[in-house]
């Protein structure tokens, strides 16, 4: 609150408190932000002429999207979608199977320091590179087709799932773990009976969520040769079959919406 | 309590027979689906290439070291572009996402039609990957940083709006009621009752998305939308593996720094 009517009289108006209290930091952020914006926009070399030229083209481009063509002239549309779904399922399952040992190793309360650092390293490496870059290398190694996409998505799943699993284990209640340990349980019994029941509900929800992500990502790994609906989409762009591309995009959006509703429903049901 | 009778003595067990059957059937269905999916994938795989992969990996690995450090001179500009794509894209996204979030949240939406439109914007923005947005925008705007920035912006709207509208729905209503009791108009209610409560979330979401966008903007160059991906694509196509390894190192370092910055800033806000 700021007093705007002098020091001796009663304040008669009120000013909203600023979000950042320290006025020096506030002005530093504003001025710094303005300088950065100017510098960034300056080096972006936006070509207004090109944009003007592009706008009628955009109009034509969007016109050629409609009406979407679901007729599937080359008979590849549904095949591509089925391939994406299989790829998403199998890569989620394989990714989670790989994540469980990594996640257990990356939990500070379960693993010794060197295992912890090693597993955290795997997670960091997998999280840094987008699925697309993993897919480029998978295609180089395993050749074109859904197998490369499957490997890329499974590796991408590790970074996501193992990290959340490790965090969940670190946040789990220590007293239950201690109680099970007091019965003389060995390490596997200890993890299975004290940690696993605590993290299970959230992990089931997350695996459904990851399935959803993997399906979405499977739509792009195809662009670099990883199979699935992305390959079909890329082909239809290259062949200027924009009405088919529109149909594919609409189908992807519908499937993702359906999966999102299913996953939020399942998460509620599990918890 | 489920029990089992064995040789006339009753003893405890975890589940009733019915529960056990249901679980068994669920496992059967799940495993069948997984096996079928595996079958479909492996049918389309050339196994010779897969078994050959270790040789390929060794070969490429040998070609990738040592990284060609001198190439770094040509990478500073693409790195700067990549950061700009992520930052300006996040700014665009936040400018659109905040009004969309207010229009979508149950307690601030004007009516059900606007809410439905808001939800539709959120879902369609989230469903289409930034690479696909970039593919479309490169057609319209021409290759370059601008297409990448707008692609990142459009892609991030859904994510930001979703998190913001969820936090708007979870605000403390007593503060809004208190503002309302002073005779405030609905816009004043929003400005003084709701906005201060969600401002930390808005800032946090923006920073979080910026961190994700740095990662996403490294690949947009693959379809011609600017940034370091352009160099990566060029180096991959010309089989310049020593340049590829340097670019991967640069991406790794950029992502680590952005993650560190984002964690620090979010820690300071919340």
Short mmCIF file of C-alpha atoms in Angstrom, two decimals:
data_model
loop_
_atom_site.label_atom_id
_atom_site.label_comp_id
_atom_site.label_asym_id
_atom_site.label_seq_id
_atom_site.Cartn_x
_atom_site.Cartn_y
_atom_site.Cartn_z
CA UNK A 1 0.00 0.00 0.00
CA UNK A 2 1.33 3.42 -0.86
CA UNK A 3 0.42 6.66 0.75
CA UNK A 4 -0.28 9.18 -1.98
CA UNK A 5 -1.55 12.14 0.00
CA UNK A 6 1.45 13.31 1.97
CA UNK A 7 2.82 12.22 5.32
CA UNK A 8 0.66 14.12 7.80
CA UNK A 9 -2.78 13.58 6.31
CA UNK A 10 -4.77 10.39 6.30
CA UNK A 11 -4.27 8.30 3.10
CA UNK A 12 -7.19 8.81 0.75
CA UNK A 13 -6.31 6.46 -2.08
CA UNK A 14 -4.91 2.97 -2.42
CA UNK A 15 -2.42 1.48 -4.83
CA UNK A 16 -2.13 -2.20 -5.63
CA UNK A 17 0.95 -3.86 -4.17
CA UNK A 18 3.43 -4.77 -6.92
CA UNK A 19 4.13 -8.44 -7.73
CA UNK A 20 7.88 -8.03 -7.26
CA UNK A 21 8.44 -6.11 -4.04
CA UNK A 22 12.00 -4.90 -4.54
CA UNK A 23 11.65 -1.93 -6.90
CA UNK A 24 15.27 -2.20 -8.11
CA UNK A 25 14.79 -5.84 -9.17
CA UNK A 26 11.47 -4.92 -10.75
CA UNK A 27 12.95 -2.17 -12.92
CA UNK A 28 15.99 -4.29 -13.74
CA UNK A 29 13.67 -7.03 -15.03
CA UNK A 30 11.56 -4.61 -17.05
CA UNK A 31 14.51 -2.80 -18.65
CA UNK A 32 16.47 -6.03 -19.18
CA UNK A 33 13.40 -7.65 -20.75
CA UNK A 34 12.93 -4.69 -23.10
CA UNK A 35 16.58 -4.72 -24.19
CA UNK A 36 16.44 -8.49 -24.76
CA UNK A 37 13.21 -8.22 -26.78
CA UNK A 38 14.74 -5.50 -28.97
CA UNK A 39 17.90 -7.56 -29.51
CA UNK A 40 15.97 -10.75 -30.23
CA UNK A 41 13.54 -9.11 -32.64
CA UNK A 42 16.46 -7.32 -34.31
CA UNK A 43 18.24 -10.55 -35.18
CA UNK A 44 15.15 -12.44 -36.26
CA UNK A 45 15.18 -10.74 -39.68
CA UNK A 46 11.44 -10.96 -40.18
CA UNK A 47 10.81 -10.52 -43.87
CA UNK A 48 7.51 -8.63 -44.11
CA UNK A 49 7.47 -9.02 -47.89
CA UNK A 50 7.74 -12.78 -47.55
CA UNK A 51 4.91 -12.84 -45.02
CA UNK A 52 2.73 -10.68 -47.32
CA UNK A 53 3.49 -13.02 -50.14
CA UNK A 54 2.70 -15.96 -47.87
CA UNK A 55 -0.69 -14.77 -46.69
CA UNK A 56 -2.64 -15.39 -49.91
CA UNK A 57 -0.70 -18.62 -50.14
CA UNK A 58 -1.84 -19.43 -46.61
CA UNK A 59 -5.41 -18.76 -47.72
CA UNK A 60 -5.06 -21.17 -50.61
CA UNK A 61 -3.24 -23.61 -48.38
CA UNK A 62 -5.98 -23.60 -45.76
CA UNK A 63 -8.62 -23.87 -48.49
CA UNK A 64 -6.96 -27.00 -49.78
CA UNK A 65 -7.27 -28.49 -46.28
CA UNK A 66 -11.05 -28.40 -46.59
CA UNK A 67 -12.95 -30.55 -46.90
CA UNK A 68 -10.78 -33.17 -45.18
CA UNK A 69 -10.48 -36.28 -47.28
CA UNK A 70 -11.14 -39.38 -45.22
CA UNK A 71 -11.47 -41.49 -48.38
CA UNK A 72 -7.96 -42.83 -47.88
CA UNK A 73 -7.02 -43.07 -51.55
CA UNK A 74 -3.76 -44.92 -51.09
CA UNK A 75 -5.06 -47.20 -48.34
CA UNK A 76 -2.40 -46.13 -45.86
CA UNK A 77 -4.33 -43.95 -43.44
CA UNK A 78 -5.76 -46.56 -41.08
CA UNK A 79 -2.70 -48.70 -41.41
CA UNK A 80 -0.56 -45.78 -40.24
CA UNK A 81 -2.84 -45.10 -37.31
CA UNK A 82 -2.86 -48.76 -36.26
CA UNK A 83 0.93 -48.80 -36.50
CA UNK A 84 1.13 -45.71 -34.29
CA UNK A 85 -1.13 -47.28 -31.69
CA UNK A 86 0.87 -50.53 -31.58
CA UNK A 87 4.08 -48.53 -31.43
CA UNK A 88 2.75 -46.43 -28.54
CA UNK A 89 1.61 -49.50 -26.57
CA UNK A 90 4.77 -51.54 -26.98
CA UNK A 91 7.12 -48.61 -26.36
CA UNK A 92 5.25 -47.65 -23.20
CA UNK A 93 5.44 -51.20 -21.86
CA UNK A 94 9.12 -51.60 -22.74
CA UNK A 95 9.96 -48.11 -21.50
CA UNK A 96 8.29 -48.73 -18.15
CA UNK A 97 9.98 -52.12 -17.79
CA UNK A 98 13.33 -50.37 -18.30
CA UNK A 99 12.34 -47.47 -16.04
CA UNK A 100 11.66 -49.57 -12.95
CA UNK A 101 15.30 -50.58 -12.26
CA UNK A 102 16.52 -47.11 -13.24
CA UNK A 103 13.90 -45.44 -11.06
CA UNK A 104 14.73 -47.66 -8.07
CA UNK A 105 18.40 -46.85 -8.55
CA UNK A 106 17.73 -43.13 -8.81
CA UNK A 107 15.89 -42.96 -5.47
CA UNK A 108 18.28 -41.62 -2.85
CA UNK A 109 16.70 -43.59 0.00
CA UNK A 110 17.13 -46.97 -1.73
CA UNK A 111 20.38 -46.86 -3.63
CA UNK A 112 24.00 -46.20 -2.67
CA UNK A 113 25.59 -43.02 -3.97
CA UNK A 114 27.35 -44.41 -7.05
CA UNK A 115 24.21 -46.24 -8.30
CA UNK A 116 22.23 -43.08 -7.62
CA UNK A 117 24.56 -40.91 -9.70
CA UNK A 118 24.70 -43.45 -12.53
CA UNK A 119 20.90 -43.75 -12.75
CA UNK A 120 20.41 -39.98 -12.50
CA UNK A 121 22.86 -39.66 -15.39
CA UNK A 122 20.76 -42.01 -17.54
CA UNK A 123 17.63 -40.01 -16.70
CA UNK A 124 19.28 -36.66 -17.48
CA UNK A 125 20.61 -37.90 -20.82
CA UNK A 126 17.25 -39.32 -21.82
CA UNK A 127 15.40 -36.16 -20.80
CA UNK A 128 17.72 -33.78 -22.61
CA UNK A 129 17.29 -35.04 -26.13
CA UNK A 130 13.84 -34.76 -27.66
CA UNK A 131 12.30 -37.99 -28.98
CA UNK A 132 12.95 -36.75 -32.51
CA UNK A 133 16.73 -36.71 -32.07
CA UNK A 134 16.62 -40.15 -30.46
CA UNK A 135 14.52 -41.25 -33.43
CA UNK A 136 17.05 -39.90 -35.95
CA UNK A 137 19.77 -42.02 -34.39
CA UNK A 138 17.48 -45.03 -33.99
CA UNK A 139 16.68 -44.83 -37.70
CA UNK A 140 20.40 -44.67 -38.49
CA UNK A 141 21.01 -47.77 -36.38
CA UNK A 142 17.94 -49.92 -36.96
CA UNK A 143 16.82 -48.81 -40.40
CA UNK A 144 13.52 -47.23 -41.42
CA UNK A 145 10.27 -48.44 -39.92
CA UNK A 146 8.35 -48.73 -36.69
CA UNK A 147 11.14 -50.56 -34.83
CA UNK A 148 13.28 -47.40 -34.80
CA UNK A 149 10.30 -45.37 -33.58
CA UNK A 150 9.66 -47.95 -30.88
CA UNK A 151 13.26 -47.73 -29.62
CA UNK A 152 13.22 -43.92 -29.62
CA UNK A 153 9.92 -43.71 -27.73
CA UNK A 154 10.97 -46.38 -25.22
CA UNK A 155 14.20 -44.49 -24.47
CA UNK A 156 12.24 -41.24 -24.15
CA UNK A 157 9.87 -42.95 -21.71
CA UNK A 158 12.77 -43.79 -19.34
CA UNK A 159 13.62 -40.14 -18.72
CA UNK A 160 10.03 -39.28 -17.88
CA UNK A 161 8.88 -42.33 -15.97
CA UNK A 162 12.06 -43.18 -14.03
CA UNK A 163 12.37 -39.58 -12.83
CA UNK A 164 8.81 -39.44 -11.51
CA UNK A 165 9.11 -42.94 -10.02
CA UNK A 166 12.32 -41.98 -8.21
CA UNK A 167 10.75 -38.79 -6.88
CA UNK A 168 7.69 -40.67 -5.70
CA UNK A 169 9.84 -43.26 -3.90
CA UNK A 170 11.84 -40.49 -2.22
CA UNK A 171 8.59 -38.91 -1.01
CA UNK A 172 7.08 -42.17 0.27
CA UNK A 173 6.58 -42.64 4.00
CA UNK A 174 9.71 -43.92 5.73
CA UNK A 175 7.84 -45.37 8.70
CA UNK A 176 6.16 -48.06 6.60
CA UNK A 177 9.49 -48.99 5.07
CA UNK A 178 10.98 -49.22 8.55
CA UNK A 179 8.13 -51.41 9.79
CA UNK A 180 8.60 -53.89 6.96
CA UNK A 181 12.35 -53.88 7.48
CA UNK A 182 11.83 -54.66 11.17
CA UNK A 183 10.14 -57.95 10.24
CA UNK A 184 13.46 -59.13 8.79
CA UNK A 185 12.49 -58.75 5.15
CA UNK A 186 15.22 -58.94 2.52
CA UNK A 187 15.75 -56.11 0.03
CA UNK A 188 13.23 -57.37 -2.55
CA UNK A 189 10.54 -58.08 0.03
CA UNK A 190 11.22 -54.69 1.55
CA UNK A 191 10.72 -52.88 -1.78
CA UNK A 192 7.77 -55.03 -2.78
CA UNK A 193 5.78 -54.72 0.46
CA UNK A 194 6.65 -51.26 1.72
CA UNK A 195 7.51 -49.08 -1.30
CA UNK A 196 5.52 -50.63 -4.13
CA UNK A 197 2.02 -50.26 -2.54
CA UNK A 198 2.75 -46.61 -1.78
CA UNK A 199 3.78 -45.60 -5.28
CA UNK A 200 1.56 -47.94 -7.30
CA UNK A 201 -1.62 -45.84 -7.71
CA UNK A 202 0.24 -42.80 -9.00
CA UNK A 203 2.45 -44.90 -11.25
CA UNK A 204 -0.53 -46.57 -12.96
CA UNK A 205 -1.96 -43.14 -13.66
CA UNK A 206 1.36 -41.94 -15.04
CA UNK A 207 1.74 -44.94 -17.31
CA UNK A 208 -1.61 -44.19 -18.90
CA UNK A 209 -0.50 -40.58 -19.27
CA UNK A 210 2.76 -41.69 -20.87
CA UNK A 211 0.85 -43.91 -23.30
CA UNK A 212 -1.01 -40.77 -24.32
CA UNK A 213 2.29 -38.86 -24.81
CA UNK A 214 3.85 -41.72 -26.75
CA UNK A 215 0.93 -41.80 -29.16
CA UNK A 216 1.30 -38.07 -29.74
CA UNK A 217 5.05 -38.41 -30.23
CA UNK A 218 4.59 -41.36 -32.57
CA UNK A 219 2.91 -38.87 -34.88
CA UNK A 220 6.22 -37.04 -35.31
CA UNK A 221 8.90 -39.73 -35.17
CA UNK A 222 7.53 -40.75 -38.57
CA UNK A 223 8.78 -37.47 -40.04
CA UNK A 224 12.37 -38.68 -39.65
CA UNK A 225 11.57 -42.25 -40.77
CA UNK A 226 10.37 -43.88 -37.57
CA UNK A 227 7.12 -45.28 -38.97
CA UNK A 228 3.58 -44.75 -37.75
CA UNK A 229 1.07 -42.08 -38.68
CA UNK A 230 3.83 -39.44 -38.85
CA UNK A 231 5.25 -41.15 -41.93
CA UNK A 232 1.82 -41.07 -43.55
CA UNK A 233 1.39 -37.42 -42.60
CA UNK A 234 4.79 -36.48 -43.95
CA UNK A 235 4.11 -38.31 -47.21
CA UNK A 236 0.81 -36.56 -47.69
CA UNK A 237 2.51 -33.18 -47.11
CA UNK A 238 5.22 -34.02 -49.63
CA UNK A 239 2.62 -35.12 -52.17
CA UNK A 240 0.61 -31.91 -51.57
CA UNK A 241 -2.39 -34.00 -50.53
CA UNK A 242 -3.43 -31.47 -47.94
CA UNK A 243 -6.98 -32.76 -47.64
CA UNK A 244 -5.59 -36.12 -46.54
CA UNK A 245 -3.19 -34.33 -44.16
CA UNK A 246 -6.17 -32.48 -42.67
CA UNK A 247 -7.99 -35.78 -42.19
CA UNK A 248 -4.94 -37.24 -40.44
CA UNK A 249 -4.60 -34.22 -38.14
CA UNK A 250 -8.29 -34.42 -37.23
CA UNK A 251 -8.01 -38.14 -36.48
CA UNK A 252 -4.92 -37.53 -34.32
CA UNK A 253 -6.73 -34.81 -32.36
CA UNK A 254 -9.79 -37.04 -31.85
CA UNK A 255 -7.72 -40.01 -30.66
CA UNK A 256 -5.67 -37.82 -28.33
CA UNK A 257 -8.86 -36.31 -26.89
CA UNK A 258 -10.34 -39.76 -26.35
CA UNK A 259 -7.13 -40.95 -24.69
CA UNK A 260 -6.98 -37.89 -22.48
CA UNK A 261 -10.51 -38.47 -21.23
CA UNK A 262 -9.79 -42.17 -20.67
CA UNK A 263 -6.57 -41.44 -18.83
CA UNK A 264 -8.09 -38.81 -16.54
CA UNK A 265 -11.00 -41.19 -15.84
CA UNK A 266 -8.60 -44.06 -15.12
CA UNK A 267 -6.47 -41.93 -12.84
CA UNK A 268 -9.53 -40.96 -10.81
CA UNK A 269 -10.62 -44.58 -10.63
CA UNK A 270 -7.22 -45.84 -9.48
CA UNK A 271 -6.67 -43.22 -6.79
CA UNK B 1 -12.39 -60.82 5.05
CA UNK B 2 -11.66 -63.31 2.26
CA UNK B 3 -10.74 -66.74 3.50
CA UNK B 4 -9.88 -70.07 1.99
CA UNK B 5 -10.91 -73.46 3.40
CA UNK B 6 -8.13 -75.96 3.12
CA UNK B 7 -8.45 -79.43 4.72
CA UNK B 8 -11.23 -78.12 6.95
CA UNK B 9 -9.21 -75.23 8.39
CA UNK B 10 -10.06 -71.69 7.39
CA UNK B 11 -7.15 -69.37 6.71
CA UNK B 12 -6.71 -65.77 5.55
CA UNK B 13 -5.86 -64.75 2.04
CA UNK B 14 -5.57 -61.46 0.21
CA UNK B 15 -8.39 -61.70 -2.36
CA UNK B 16 -11.67 -63.52 -2.89
CA UNK B 17 -11.94 -66.00 -5.74
CA UNK B 18 -13.95 -63.55 -7.80
CA UNK B 19 -11.36 -60.80 -7.44
CA UNK B 20 -8.66 -63.24 -8.34
CA UNK B 21 -10.51 -64.26 -11.51
CA UNK B 22 -11.07 -60.65 -12.55
CA UNK B 23 -7.40 -59.87 -12.08
CA UNK B 24 -6.41 -62.95 -14.05
CA UNK B 25 -8.67 -62.00 -16.97
CA UNK B 26 -7.36 -58.41 -16.97
CA UNK B 27 -3.77 -59.64 -17.10
CA UNK B 28 -4.69 -62.03 -19.92
CA UNK B 29 -6.25 -59.22 -21.97
CA UNK B 30 -3.35 -56.88 -21.29
CA UNK B 31 -0.69 -59.40 -22.24
CA UNK B 32 -2.61 -60.43 -25.36
CA UNK B 33 -2.72 -56.79 -26.51
CA UNK B 34 1.00 -56.36 -25.83
CA UNK B 35 1.93 -59.57 -27.68
CA UNK B 36 -0.27 -58.58 -30.62
CA UNK B 37 1.32 -55.09 -30.74
CA UNK B 38 4.78 -56.65 -30.70
CA UNK B 39 3.73 -59.03 -33.48
CA UNK B 40 2.54 -56.12 -35.65
CA UNK B 41 5.75 -54.15 -35.11
CA UNK B 42 8.11 -57.05 -35.69
CA UNK B 43 6.32 -57.98 -38.92
CA UNK B 44 7.39 -54.65 -40.38
CA UNK B 45 10.94 -54.84 -39.14
CA UNK B 46 13.90 -55.94 -41.19
CA UNK B 47 15.68 -57.96 -38.53
CA UNK B 48 18.95 -57.97 -40.42
CA UNK B 49 19.27 -54.23 -39.82
CA UNK B 50 18.46 -54.66 -36.14
CA UNK B 51 21.08 -57.36 -35.60
CA UNK B 52 23.53 -55.19 -37.51
CA UNK B 53 22.88 -52.23 -35.20
CA UNK B 54 25.85 -52.79 -32.83
CA UNK B 55 28.26 -52.57 -35.79
CA UNK B 56 26.53 -49.44 -37.01
CA UNK B 57 26.66 -47.91 -33.55
CA UNK B 58 30.37 -48.65 -33.24
CA UNK B 59 30.98 -47.22 -36.69
CA UNK B 60 29.06 -43.99 -36.10
CA UNK B 61 30.52 -43.67 -32.61
CA UNK B 62 34.03 -43.91 -34.02
CA UNK B 63 33.25 -41.26 -36.62
CA UNK B 64 31.80 -38.89 -34.02
CA UNK B 65 34.98 -38.45 -31.95
CA UNK B 66 36.66 -36.11 -31.59
CA UNK B 67 34.02 -33.33 -31.90
CA UNK B 68 35.07 -30.65 -34.38
CA UNK B 69 35.49 -27.79 -31.90
CA UNK B 70 36.35 -25.23 -34.59
CA UNK B 71 32.79 -25.55 -35.92
CA UNK B 72 31.63 -23.74 -32.77
CA UNK B 73 32.23 -20.36 -34.47
CA UNK B 74 29.31 -21.07 -36.78
CA UNK B 75 27.05 -22.27 -33.95
CA UNK B 76 26.73 -19.15 -31.79
CA UNK B 77 24.12 -17.56 -34.05
CA UNK B 78 21.95 -20.72 -34.24
CA UNK B 79 22.12 -21.09 -30.45
CA UNK B 80 21.02 -17.46 -30.04
CA UNK B 81 18.19 -18.13 -32.54
CA UNK B 82 17.15 -21.24 -30.65
CA UNK B 83 16.92 -19.33 -27.37
CA UNK B 84 14.97 -16.54 -29.10
CA UNK B 85 12.51 -19.00 -30.63
CA UNK B 86 11.86 -20.48 -27.19
CA UNK B 87 11.60 -17.15 -25.36
CA UNK B 88 9.49 -15.22 -27.87
CA UNK B 89 7.36 -18.32 -28.46
CA UNK B 90 6.68 -18.52 -24.73
CA UNK B 91 5.79 -14.80 -24.65
CA UNK B 92 3.31 -15.29 -27.51
CA UNK B 93 1.87 -18.34 -25.77
CA UNK B 94 1.39 -16.54 -22.45
CA UNK B 95 -0.29 -13.53 -24.12
CA UNK B 96 -2.86 -15.89 -25.67
CA UNK B 97 -3.05 -18.42 -22.83
CA UNK B 98 -4.03 -16.06 -19.99
CA UNK B 99 -7.26 -14.77 -21.61
CA UNK B 100 -8.09 -18.29 -22.81
CA UNK B 101 -7.58 -19.61 -19.27
CA UNK B 102 -9.89 -16.95 -17.80
CA UNK B 103 -12.48 -17.74 -20.46
CA UNK B 104 -12.25 -21.47 -19.72
CA UNK B 105 -12.12 -21.64 -15.91
CA UNK B 106 -15.52 -22.58 -14.48
CA UNK B 107 -15.65 -19.66 -12.05
CA UNK B 108 -14.68 -16.91 -14.49
CA UNK B 109 -16.13 -18.08 -17.80
CA UNK B 110 -18.87 -15.84 -19.22
CA UNK B 111 -20.94 -18.75 -20.52
CA UNK B 112 -20.83 -22.39 -21.54
CA UNK B 113 -20.24 -21.66 -25.24
CA UNK B 114 -17.07 -19.65 -24.52
CA UNK B 115 -15.89 -22.39 -22.16
CA UNK B 116 -16.33 -25.05 -24.84
CA UNK B 117 -14.43 -22.94 -27.36
CA UNK B 118 -11.67 -22.41 -24.80
CA UNK B 119 -11.43 -26.15 -24.11
CA UNK B 120 -11.32 -26.85 -27.83
CA UNK B 121 -8.45 -24.37 -28.30
CA UNK B 122 -6.55 -26.01 -25.45
CA UNK B 123 -7.01 -29.57 -26.70
CA UNK B 124 -6.20 -28.86 -30.35
CA UNK B 125 -3.10 -26.88 -29.43
CA UNK B 126 -1.90 -29.70 -27.17
CA UNK B 127 -2.63 -32.48 -29.63
CA UNK B 128 -0.60 -31.15 -32.51
CA UNK B 129 3.14 -31.42 -31.94
CA UNK B 130 5.27 -28.30 -32.46
CA UNK B 131 7.08 -30.02 -35.32
CA UNK B 132 3.79 -30.42 -37.19
CA UNK B 133 2.87 -26.80 -36.46
CA UNK B 134 6.28 -25.83 -37.83
CA UNK B 135 5.76 -28.00 -40.92
CA UNK B 136 2.53 -26.12 -41.67
CA UNK B 137 3.93 -22.67 -40.83
CA UNK B 138 7.04 -23.11 -42.98
CA UNK B 139 4.67 -23.57 -45.90
CA UNK B 140 2.89 -20.33 -45.06
CA UNK B 141 5.61 -18.01 -43.71
CA UNK B 142 8.65 -19.43 -45.43
CA UNK B 143 11.55 -21.10 -43.70
CA UNK B 144 13.10 -19.19 -40.82
CA UNK B 145 12.96 -18.21 -37.19
CA UNK B 146 9.51 -16.60 -37.43
CA UNK B 147 7.79 -19.88 -38.38
CA UNK B 148 9.54 -21.63 -35.49
CA UNK B 149 8.57 -18.95 -32.99
CA UNK B 150 4.91 -19.06 -33.95
CA UNK B 151 4.94 -22.86 -33.97
CA UNK B 152 6.33 -22.92 -30.41
CA UNK B 153 3.80 -20.28 -29.39
CA UNK B 154 0.79 -22.13 -30.79
CA UNK B 155 1.95 -25.40 -29.29
CA UNK B 156 2.46 -23.90 -25.81
CA UNK B 157 -0.93 -22.15 -25.59
CA UNK B 158 -2.74 -25.34 -24.65
CA UNK B 159 -0.24 -26.41 -22.00
CA UNK B 160 -0.09 -22.99 -20.31
CA UNK B 161 -3.83 -22.31 -20.53
CA UNK B 162 -4.64 -25.72 -19.05
CA UNK B 163 -2.39 -25.28 -16.02
CA UNK B 164 -3.51 -21.68 -15.47
CA UNK B 165 -7.24 -22.39 -15.72
CA UNK B 166 -6.90 -25.29 -13.29
CA UNK B 167 -5.27 -22.97 -10.78
CA UNK B 168 -7.98 -20.33 -11.36
CA UNK B 169 -10.57 -22.96 -10.48
CA UNK B 170 -8.73 -23.73 -7.25
CA UNK B 171 -8.51 -20.16 -5.87
CA UNK B 172 -9.74 -19.10 -2.46
CA UNK B 173 -13.25 -17.69 -2.98
CA UNK B 174 -13.42 -15.73 0.26
CA UNK B 175 -11.06 -13.09 -1.15
CA UNK B 176 -13.18 -12.69 -4.26
CA UNK B 177 -16.29 -12.39 -2.11
CA UNK B 178 -14.61 -9.72 0.00
CA UNK B 179 -13.78 -7.69 -3.11
CA UNK B 180 -17.33 -8.23 -4.38
CA UNK B 181 -18.75 -6.90 -1.11
CA UNK B 182 -17.06 -3.54 -1.74
CA UNK B 183 -19.22 -3.15 -4.84
CA UNK B 184 -16.49 -3.99 -7.35
CA UNK B 185 -17.39 -4.57 -10.98
CA UNK B 186 -16.63 -7.97 -12.48
CA UNK B 187 -13.44 -6.71 -14.15
CA UNK B 188 -12.25 -5.21 -10.86
CA UNK B 189 -13.08 -8.50 -9.15
CA UNK B 190 -10.86 -10.29 -11.64
CA UNK B 191 -8.04 -7.76 -11.35
CA UNK B 192 -7.95 -7.49 -7.54
CA UNK B 193 -9.57 -10.72 -6.34
CA UNK B 194 -8.46 -13.44 -8.73
CA UNK B 195 -5.36 -12.25 -10.58
CA UNK B 196 -3.13 -11.69 -7.50
CA UNK B 197 -3.88 -15.25 -6.40
CA UNK B 198 -2.89 -16.86 -9.71
CA UNK B 199 -0.02 -14.53 -10.64
CA UNK B 200 2.66 -16.77 -9.08
CA UNK B 201 1.23 -19.75 -10.99
CA UNK B 202 1.22 -17.79 -14.24
CA UNK B 203 4.86 -16.80 -13.77
CA UNK B 204 5.82 -20.34 -12.75
CA UNK B 205 4.04 -21.94 -15.70
CA UNK B 206 5.67 -19.48 -18.08
CA UNK B 207 9.16 -20.30 -16.82
CA UNK B 208 8.45 -24.04 -16.83
CA UNK B 209 7.18 -23.94 -20.40
CA UNK B 210 10.19 -21.83 -21.45
CA UNK B 211 12.43 -24.64 -20.23
CA UNK B 212 10.46 -27.21 -22.27
CA UNK B 213 10.47 -24.89 -25.28
CA UNK B 214 14.26 -24.63 -25.30
CA UNK B 215 14.28 -28.40 -25.74
CA UNK B 216 11.61 -28.33 -28.44
CA UNK B 217 13.16 -25.46 -30.39
CA UNK B 218 16.39 -27.41 -30.86
CA UNK B 219 14.61 -29.72 -33.30
CA UNK B 220 12.43 -27.29 -35.26
CA UNK B 221 15.25 -26.77 -37.76
CA UNK B 222 14.65 -30.29 -39.05
CA UNK B 223 11.67 -28.96 -41.01
CA UNK B 224 13.34 -25.62 -41.80
CA UNK B 225 12.02 -23.48 -38.97
CA UNK B 226 15.32 -22.07 -37.75
CA UNK B 227 17.54 -22.67 -34.76
CA UNK B 228 20.27 -25.21 -34.18
CA UNK B 229 18.22 -28.03 -35.69
CA UNK B 230 19.00 -26.55 -39.11
CA UNK B 231 22.73 -27.14 -38.53
CA UNK B 232 22.01 -30.58 -37.09
CA UNK B 233 20.00 -31.55 -40.15
CA UNK B 234 22.67 -30.20 -42.50
CA UNK B 235 25.45 -32.04 -40.69
CA UNK B 236 23.46 -35.29 -40.62
CA UNK B 237 22.70 -35.06 -44.33
CA UNK B 238 26.33 -34.43 -45.23
CA UNK B 239 27.45 -37.21 -42.83
CA UNK B 240 29.65 -34.70 -40.98
CA UNK B 241 29.62 -36.76 -37.80
CA UNK B 242 32.19 -34.68 -35.93
CA UNK B 243 29.94 -31.66 -36.34
CA UNK B 244 26.92 -33.71 -35.21
CA UNK B 245 28.64 -34.65 -31.97
CA UNK B 246 29.56 -31.01 -31.28
CA UNK B 247 25.95 -29.94 -31.92
CA UNK B 248 24.67 -32.63 -29.54
CA UNK B 249 27.08 -31.39 -26.85
CA UNK B 250 25.88 -27.81 -27.41
CA UNK B 251 22.24 -28.89 -27.10
CA UNK B 252 23.06 -30.80 -23.92
CA UNK B 253 24.76 -27.78 -22.35
CA UNK B 254 21.99 -25.36 -23.42
CA UNK B 255 19.30 -27.62 -21.98
CA UNK B 256 21.18 -28.06 -18.70
CA UNK B 257 21.64 -24.31 -18.30
CA UNK B 258 18.01 -23.57 -19.09
CA UNK B 259 16.86 -26.25 -16.65
CA UNK B 260 19.06 -24.76 -13.94
CA UNK B 261 17.79 -21.22 -14.62
CA UNK B 262 14.18 -22.39 -14.63
CA UNK B 263 14.59 -24.28 -11.35
CA UNK B 264 16.26 -21.24 -9.69
CA UNK B 265 13.60 -18.77 -10.88
CA UNK B 266 10.73 -21.04 -9.94
CA UNK B 267 12.32 -21.58 -6.53
CA UNK B 268 12.47 -17.80 -6.07
CA UNK B 269 8.81 -17.28 -7.09
CA UNK B 270 7.10 -20.09 -5.20
#
